[in-house]
Amino acid sequence: MFSLESLTTLVQDWLNKTFPPTWALLIEFVIVGILAIALFAALGLVLVIMERKVAAWIQIRLGPNRVGPLGILQSTADTIKLIMKEGLTPDGADKFLFNLAPFIVMIVSMLILAPIGFAKGFHIWDINIGVLYVSAISSVSVIGILMAGWASNNKYSLLGAMRSGAQMVSYELSVGLSVLSIIVLTGSLNINDIVLSQQNGWWLFKAHIPAIISFVIFIIAITAETNRAPFDLSEAESELTAGFHTEYSGMKFALFFLSEYINIFIVCAIGATLFLGGWMPFHIGNWESFNHIMDYIPSFIWFFGKTFFMIFLIMWFRWTFPRLRVDQLLNLEWKYLLPISMVNLIVMTLVAIKGWHF
Amino acid sequence: MFIVDYVKDVYGAMKSLLVGMNRTGYYFTHHKEIITEEYPDNRETLVLPERFRGEVVMAHDENNEHACTGCSACELACPNGTIKIINKFDISPEGKKKKAIDTFVYHLELCTMCGLCVEACPTAAINMANTFEHSVFNRGQLTKRLNKPDSKLKAGVE
Amino acid sequence: MSPATIIFYIISAFILVTGLLAVTTRKIFRASIWLLFSLIGIAALYFWMQLEFLAAVQIIVYVGGIVVLIIFSIFLTIKSGEEMPKPILIRSIFSALAVLFGTGFVVRIISLYTFKPISTTAFNLSVNQIGTQMLDTKDFGYLLPFELISILLLAAMIGCIVIALKSNDKEATTFQNSIQ
């Protein structure tokens, strides 16, 4: 059966045979970099057209339908347009930081990609603190947004950046606690171990109601952390024109736009790994024959299917719910999500200690 | 009790969010409800609502007769001077002078399609048509004469 | 020179250059950004030593927490975009002297220290071990410092609540009167 693991080992062996180890490693870096950039470009195009189609169908419209069959080439055309545009830098802006900010945001998104397991034995960096690494690096992306907002020398941008910073810093807590409640069950931060622990069923089903509660909290908190509606206060079109990226144009704007979608993909991938078993096929306990049939579907299809399911959920939220006010946003976090997730974490610990999960 | 209120709050919030998602999920899966008109492609089959207001027209019957008496009520009713009525005096068979319409000038470029002229008309001579493709290359083409040449007032309309 | 050494020197140069820029730039926001890069460089050094847990904690605490806090407080000050005035001469002389003596002190200590080659093999701590060690009461356990730090955090939190608490009007006016 075709598997990506054999492909990677093949390339690794060949490189190690023909080159000295350092050069082999460097060549692998380059290959991984090219693949990551290709994945980013492909994801950006797919997610933007998916967002627009989902939005249209939810709002009883047709959506883009002119460029290509069913409009699927619309985002490609938009990208070409953005590349052709002039990248303006405003006169009063801090030029260095203004031009640095989109790259910081983009680099952070790229770094988070490292520990994610795309398929069985197919990940960039099998680091033993995978989930902690993701939450650590993702906290850096706040800096990029704050930098963009400040360097633009624009009141709207600064307001948007401050809102976004406050929002991301406070919702990180809920994300962390709901992630922890799964870590309690697996006892490991390594993404591979987390996936392997779900061999006889996904944690969402194995750990009863506490897992479902933490899943709901997780999905609310990641929606807020990626600054998407209904939590898109930092770029609220009607209040702040576009928030922190008001002054950006051309490809620099495109980098912000792309990194937003990449971040969505990554947090959804983490959610899919923790709650829905990552690349692990759908297994039910000891039903050997059923599990065997499920194994025939390649693992990367499982991974991308689950991730896109999560992304669809988040898009569904975006086009259903109205935007929150700032005070409501902070109330929701500090008065509801945080206490509930703390109590839930204690319950989950009890479940893990007593072994009440399947 | 605080805790009871809190739980009720959370329950109510989740329930109302799910109701909203149910609605949008219904629309997402039911593509028959899509209301977008693919206009230039479906030009032949396009069905416009009966009360759609495209432009003011004057109805003429098969004898080239209309119902406009030239009372200029529409001209007075028009809020932005779209209609200009030029009258003439016909000599009736009895030798009496009678006011009649010479030219009903309608400036489509000024019209806001409010329909006040149609409401003001005492004889229902004018009405709103469904046409909406008004683009022309010359502004002069938008100034229209609504009564056809050589048309007469319908008998019996005062 | 092995590639690992080259990487070490690159990272060290990055930390030193950004640290120098952080103290010499005259725009306060840029200073915080250079500080951020310097701290990220230190995290990179931890990654280079394969202490992933420590590196992640370094990024969470310093980059995600402290630098964000610094940036927020800069946003709230006026004139955050303008250049600061040049320091007066005496101040720069004294700071140069401080740097000189500090460097001399550190160099002296390093030269006196006899570096022993590490005999133990590379250690790879799992999160399990770190967690157990952190809450251990036996030898080399960190329960007491851990609890002390949590008391410190509790005190800080109570302080925040007291500051943010709405005082009722009567007290506020008496307070104001006493100031006047």
CSV table of N, CA and C in Angstrom, one decimal, chain A residues 102-191:
chain,number,residue,atom,x,y,z
A,102,PRO,N,4.8,41.8,8.3
A,102,PRO,CA,4.2,40.7,7.6
A,102,PRO,C,5.1,39.4,7.6
A,103,PHE,N,6.4,39.6,7.5
A,103,PHE,CA,7.3,38.5,7.4
A,103,PHE,C,7.3,37.7,8.7
A,104,ILE,N,7.3,38.5,9.8
A,104,ILE,CA,7.3,37.9,11.2
A,104,ILE,C,6.0,37.0,11.3
A,105,VAL,N,4.9,37.5,10.9
A,105,VAL,CA,3.7,36.8,11.0
A,105,VAL,C,3.7,35.5,10.2
A,106,MET,N,4.3,35.7,9.0
A,106,MET,CA,4.4,34.5,8.1
A,106,MET,C,5.4,33.5,8.6
A,107,ILE,N,6.5,33.9,9.1
A,107,ILE,CA,7.5,33.0,9.6
A,107,ILE,C,7.0,32.2,10.8
A,108,VAL,N,6.3,32.9,11.7
A,108,VAL,CA,5.7,32.2,12.8
A,108,VAL,C,4.7,31.1,12.3
A,109,SER,N,3.9,31.4,11.3
A,109,SER,CA,3.0,30.4,10.8
A,109,SER,C,3.8,29.2,10.3
A,110,MET,N,4.9,29.5,9.6
A,110,MET,CA,5.7,28.4,9.1
A,110,MET,C,6.3,27.6,10.1
A,111,LEU,N,6.8,28.2,11.2
A,111,LEU,CA,7.4,27.5,12.3
A,111,LEU,C,6.4,26.5,13.0
A,112,ILE,N,5.2,27.0,13.1
A,112,ILE,CA,4.2,26.1,13.8
A,112,ILE,C,3.9,24.8,13.0
A,113,LEU,N,4.2,24.9,11.7
A,113,LEU,CA,3.9,23.7,10.9
A,113,LEU,C,4.8,22.5,11.3
A,114,ALA,N,6.0,22.8,11.9
A,114,ALA,CA,7.0,21.8,12.1
A,114,ALA,C,6.5,20.5,12.8
A,115,PRO,N,5.8,20.6,13.9
A,115,PRO,CA,5.6,19.3,14.6
A,115,PRO,C,4.3,18.6,14.2
A,116,ILE,N,3.5,19.2,13.3
A,116,ILE,CA,2.3,18.6,12.9
A,116,ILE,C,2.5,17.3,12.1
A,117,GLY,N,1.8,16.2,12.5
A,117,GLY,CA,1.9,15.0,11.8
A,117,GLY,C,0.8,14.9,10.7
A,118,PHE,N,1.3,15.0,9.4
A,118,PHE,CA,0.4,15.0,8.3
A,118,PHE,C,-0.2,13.6,7.9
A,119,ALA,N,0.7,12.6,8.1
A,119,ALA,CA,0.3,11.3,7.8
A,119,ALA,C,1.1,10.4,8.7
A,120,LYS,N,0.9,9.1,8.6
A,120,LYS,CA,1.7,8.1,9.4
A,120,LYS,C,3.1,8.3,9.1
A,121,GLY,N,4.0,8.6,10.1
A,121,GLY,CA,5.4,8.8,9.9
A,121,GLY,C,5.8,9.9,8.9
A,122,PHE,N,4.9,10.9,8.8
A,122,PHE,CA,5.2,12.0,7.9
A,122,PHE,C,5.0,13.3,8.6
A,123,HIS,N,6.1,13.8,9.2
A,123,HIS,CA,6.1,15.1,9.9
A,123,HIS,C,7.5,15.7,9.8
A,124,ILE,N,7.5,17.0,9.9
A,124,ILE,CA,8.8,17.7,9.7
A,124,ILE,C,9.7,17.5,10.8
A,125,TRP,N,9.2,17.6,12.1
A,125,TRP,CA,10.1,17.5,13.2
A,125,TRP,C,9.4,16.8,14.3
A,126,ASP,N,9.8,15.6,14.6
A,126,ASP,CA,9.1,14.8,15.7
A,126,ASP,C,9.7,15.2,17.0
A,127,ILE,N,9.3,16.4,17.5
A,127,ILE,CA,9.8,17.0,18.7
A,127,ILE,C,9.0,16.5,19.9
A,128,ASN,N,9.7,16.3,21.0
A,128,ASN,CA,8.9,15.6,22.1
A,128,ASN,C,8.1,16.5,22.9
A,129,ILE,N,8.1,17.9,22.6
A,129,ILE,CA,7.1,18.8,23.3
A,129,ILE,C,6.2,19.4,22.3
A,130,GLY,N,5.8,18.6,21.3
A,130,GLY,CA,5.0,19.1,20.1
A,130,GLY,C,4.0,20.2,20.5
A,131,VAL,N,3.0,19.8,21.3
A,131,VAL,CA,1.9,20.7,21.6
A,131,VAL,C,2.4,22.0,22.3
A,132,LEU,N,3.3,21.8,23.2
A,132,LEU,CA,3.8,23.0,23.9
A,132,LEU,C,4.5,23.9,23.0
A,133,TYR,N,5.3,23.3,22.0
A,133,TYR,CA,6.0,24.1,21.0
A,133,TYR,C,5.0,24.9,20.2
A,134,VAL,N,3.9,24.3,19.8
A,134,VAL,CA,2.9,25.0,19.0
A,134,VAL,C,2.4,26.2,19.8
A,135,SER,N,2.0,26.0,21.1
A,135,SER,CA,1.4,27.1,21.8
A,135,SER,C,2.5,28.2,22.1
A,136,ALA,N,3.7,27.8,22.3
A,136,ALA,CA,4.8,28.7,22.5
A,136,ALA,C,5.0,29.6,21.3
A,137,ILE,N,5.2,29.0,20.1
A,137,ILE,CA,5.5,29.7,18.9
A,137,ILE,C,4.3,30.6,18.5
A,138,SER,N,3.1,30.1,18.7
A,138,SER,CA,2.0,30.9,18.2
A,138,SER,C,1.8,32.1,19.1
A,139,SER,N,2.4,32.2,20.3
A,139,SER,CA,2.3,33.4,21.1
A,139,SER,C,3.2,34.5,20.5
A,140,VAL,N,4.1,34.1,19.6
A,140,VAL,CA,4.9,35.2,19.0
A,140,VAL,C,4.2,36.0,17.9
A,141,SER,N,3.1,35.3,17.3
A,141,SER,CA,2.5,36.0,16.2
A,141,SER,C,1.7,37.3,16.7
A,142,VAL,N,1.5,37.4,18.0
A,142,VAL,CA,0.9,38.6,18.6
A,142,VAL,C,1.8,39.8,18.3
A,143,ILE,N,3.2,39.5,18.4
A,143,ILE,CA,4.1,40.5,18.3
A,143,ILE,C,4.1,41.1,16.8
A,144,GLY,N,4.0,40.2,15.9
A,144,GLY,CA,3.9,40.7,14.5
A,144,GLY,C,2.7,41.6,14.3
A,145,ILE,N,1.6,41.2,14.9
A,145,ILE,CA,0.4,42.1,14.7
A,145,ILE,C,0.5,43.4,15.4
A,146,LEU,N,1.1,43.4,16.6
A,146,LEU,CA,1.3,44.6,17.4
A,146,LEU,C,2.3,45.5,16.6
A,147,MET,N,3.3,44.9,16.0
A,147,MET,CA,4.3,45.6,15.3
A,147,MET,C,3.6,46.3,14.1
A,148,ALA,N,2.8,45.5,13.4
A,148,ALA,CA,2.2,46.1,12.2
A,148,ALA,C,1.3,47.3,12.6
A,149,GLY,N,0.5,47.1,13.7
A,149,GLY,CA,-0.4,48.1,14.1
A,149,GLY,C,0.3,49.4,14.5
A,150,TRP,N,1.4,49.2,15.2
A,150,TRP,CA,2.2,50.4,15.7
A,150,TRP,C,2.9,51.1,14.5
A,151,ALA,N,3.5,50.3,13.7
A,151,ALA,CA,4.4,50.9,12.6
A,151,ALA,C,3.6,51.6,11.6
A,152,SER,N,2.3,51.3,11.4
A,152,SER,CA,1.5,51.9,10.4
A,152,SER,C,1.3,53.4,10.7
A,153,ASN,N,1.4,53.8,12.0
A,153,ASN,CA,1.2,55.2,12.4
A,153,ASN,C,-0.2,55.6,12.0
A,154,ASN,N,-1.2,54.8,12.4
A,154,ASN,CA,-2.6,55.0,12.1
A,154,ASN,C,-3.4,54.6,13.3
A,155,LYS,N,-4.4,55.4,13.6
A,155,LYS,CA,-5.1,55.2,14.8
A,155,LYS,C,-5.9,53.9,14.7
A,156,TYR,N,-6.5,53.6,13.6
A,156,TYR,CA,-7.3,52.4,13.4
A,156,TYR,C,-6.4,51.2,13.6
A,157,SER,N,-5.2,51.3,13.0
A,157,SER,CA,-4.3,50.1,13.0
A,157,SER,C,-3.9,49.9,14.5
A,158,LEU,N,-3.6,50.9,15.2
A,158,LEU,CA,-3.1,50.8,16.6
A,158,LEU,C,-4.2,50.2,17.4
A,159,LEU,N,-5.5,50.7,17.3
A,159,LEU,CA,-6.6,50.2,18.0
A,159,LEU,C,-6.8,48.7,17.7
A,160,GLY,N,-6.8,48.4,16.4
A,160,GLY,CA,-7.0,47.0,16.0
A,160,GLY,C,-5.9,46.1,16.6
A,161,ALA,N,-4.6,46.6,16.6
A,161,ALA,CA,-3.6,45.8,17.1
A,161,ALA,C,-3.7,45.6,18.6
A,162,MET,N,-4.1,46.6,19.3
A,162,MET,CA,-4.3,46.4,20.8
A,162,MET,C,-5.4,45.5,21.1
A,163,ARG,N,-6.5,45.6,20.4
A,163,ARG,CA,-7.6,44.7,20.6
A,163,ARG,C,-7.2,43.3,20.4
A,164,SER,N,-6.5,43.1,19.2
A,164,SER,CA,-6.1,41.8,18.8
A,164,SER,C,-5.1,41.2,19.9
A,165,GLY,N,-4.2,42.1,20.4
A,165,GLY,CA,-3.2,41.6,21.3
A,165,GLY,C,-3.9,41.1,22.6
A,166,ALA,N,-4.8,42.0,23.1
A,166,ALA,CA,-5.5,41.6,24.4
A,166,ALA,C,-6.3,40.3,24.2
A,167,GLN,N,-6.9,40.2,23.0
A,167,GLN,CA,-7.8,39.0,22.7
A,167,GLN,C,-6.9,37.8,22.6
A,168,MET,N,-5.8,37.9,21.9
A,168,MET,CA,-5.0,36.6,21.7
A,168,MET,C,-4.4,36.2,23.1
A,169,VAL,N,-3.9,37.2,23.9
A,169,VAL,CA,-3.3,36.9,25.1
A,169,VAL,C,-4.3,36.2,26.1
A,170,SER,N,-5.5,36.7,26.1
A,170,SER,CA,-6.5,36.1,27.0
A,170,SER,C,-7.0,34.8,26.6
A,171,TYR,N,-7.2,34.7,25.3
A,171,TYR,CA,-7.8,33.4,24.8
A,171,TYR,C,-6.8,32.3,24.8
A,172,GLU,N,-5.5,32.6,24.8
A,172,GLU,CA,-4.5,31.6,24.8
A,172,GLU,C,-4.7,30.7,26.1
A,173,LEU,N,-5.2,31.3,27.2
A,173,LEU,CA,-5.4,30.5,28.4
A,173,LEU,C,-6.4,29.4,28.2
A,174,SER,N,-7.5,29.7,27.6
A,174,SER,CA,-8.5,28.7,27.4
A,174,SER,C,-8.0,27.6,26.4
A,175,VAL,N,-7.3,28.0,25.4
A,175,VAL,CA,-6.8,27.0,24.4
A,175,VAL,C,-5.8,26.1,25.2
A,176,GLY,N,-5.0,26.7,26.0
A,176,GLY,CA,-4.0,25.9,26.8
A,176,GLY,C,-4.7,24.9,27.7
A,177,LEU,N,-5.7,25.4,28.4
A,177,LEU,CA,-6.3,24.5,29.4
A,177,LEU,C,-7.1,23.4,28.7
A,178,SER,N,-7.7,23.7,27.6
A,178,SER,CA,-8.5,22.6,26.9
A,178,SER,C,-7.5,21.6,26.2
A,179,VAL,N,-6.3,22.1,25.8
A,179,VAL,CA,-5.3,21.2,25.3
A,179,VAL,C,-4.8,20.3,26.4
A,180,LEU,N,-4.6,21.0,27.6
A,180,LEU,CA,-4.1,20.2,28.7
A,180,LEU,C,-5.0,19.1,29.1
A,181,SER,N,-6.3,19.3,29.0
A,181,SER,CA,-7.2,18.2,29.4
A,181,SER,C,-7.0,17.0,28.6
A,182,ILE,N,-6.5,17.1,27.3
A,182,ILE,CA,-6.2,15.9,26.6
A,182,ILE,C,-4.8,15.4,26.9
A,183,ILE,N,-3.9,16.3,27.2
A,183,ILE,CA,-2.5,15.9,27.6
A,183,ILE,C,-2.6,15.1,28.9
A,184,VAL,N,-3.5,15.4,29.8
A,184,VAL,CA,-3.7,14.7,31.0
A,184,VAL,C,-4.0,13.2,30.7
A,185,LEU,N,-4.7,13.0,29.6
A,185,LEU,CA,-5.1,11.6,29.3
A,185,LEU,C,-4.0,10.9,28.6
A,186,THR,N,-3.2,11.6,27.7
A,186,THR,CA,-2.2,10.9,27.0
A,186,THR,C,-0.9,10.8,27.8
A,187,GLY,N,-0.6,11.8,28.6
A,187,GLY,CA,0.6,11.9,29.4
A,187,GLY,C,1.8,12.2,28.6
A,188,SER,N,1.6,12.7,27.4
A,188,SER,CA,2.8,13.1,26.5
A,188,SER,C,2.4,14.3,25.7
A,189,LEU,N,3.5,15.1,25.4
A,189,LEU,CA,3.2,16.3,24.6
A,189,LEU,C,3.6,16.0,23.1
A,190,ASN,N,4.2,14.8,22.9
A,190,ASN,CA,4.6,14.5,21.5
A,190,ASN,C,3.3,14.2,20.7
A,191,ILE,N,3.3,14.8,19.5
A,191,ILE,CA,2.1,14.7,18.7
A,191,ILE,C,1.9,13.3,18.2
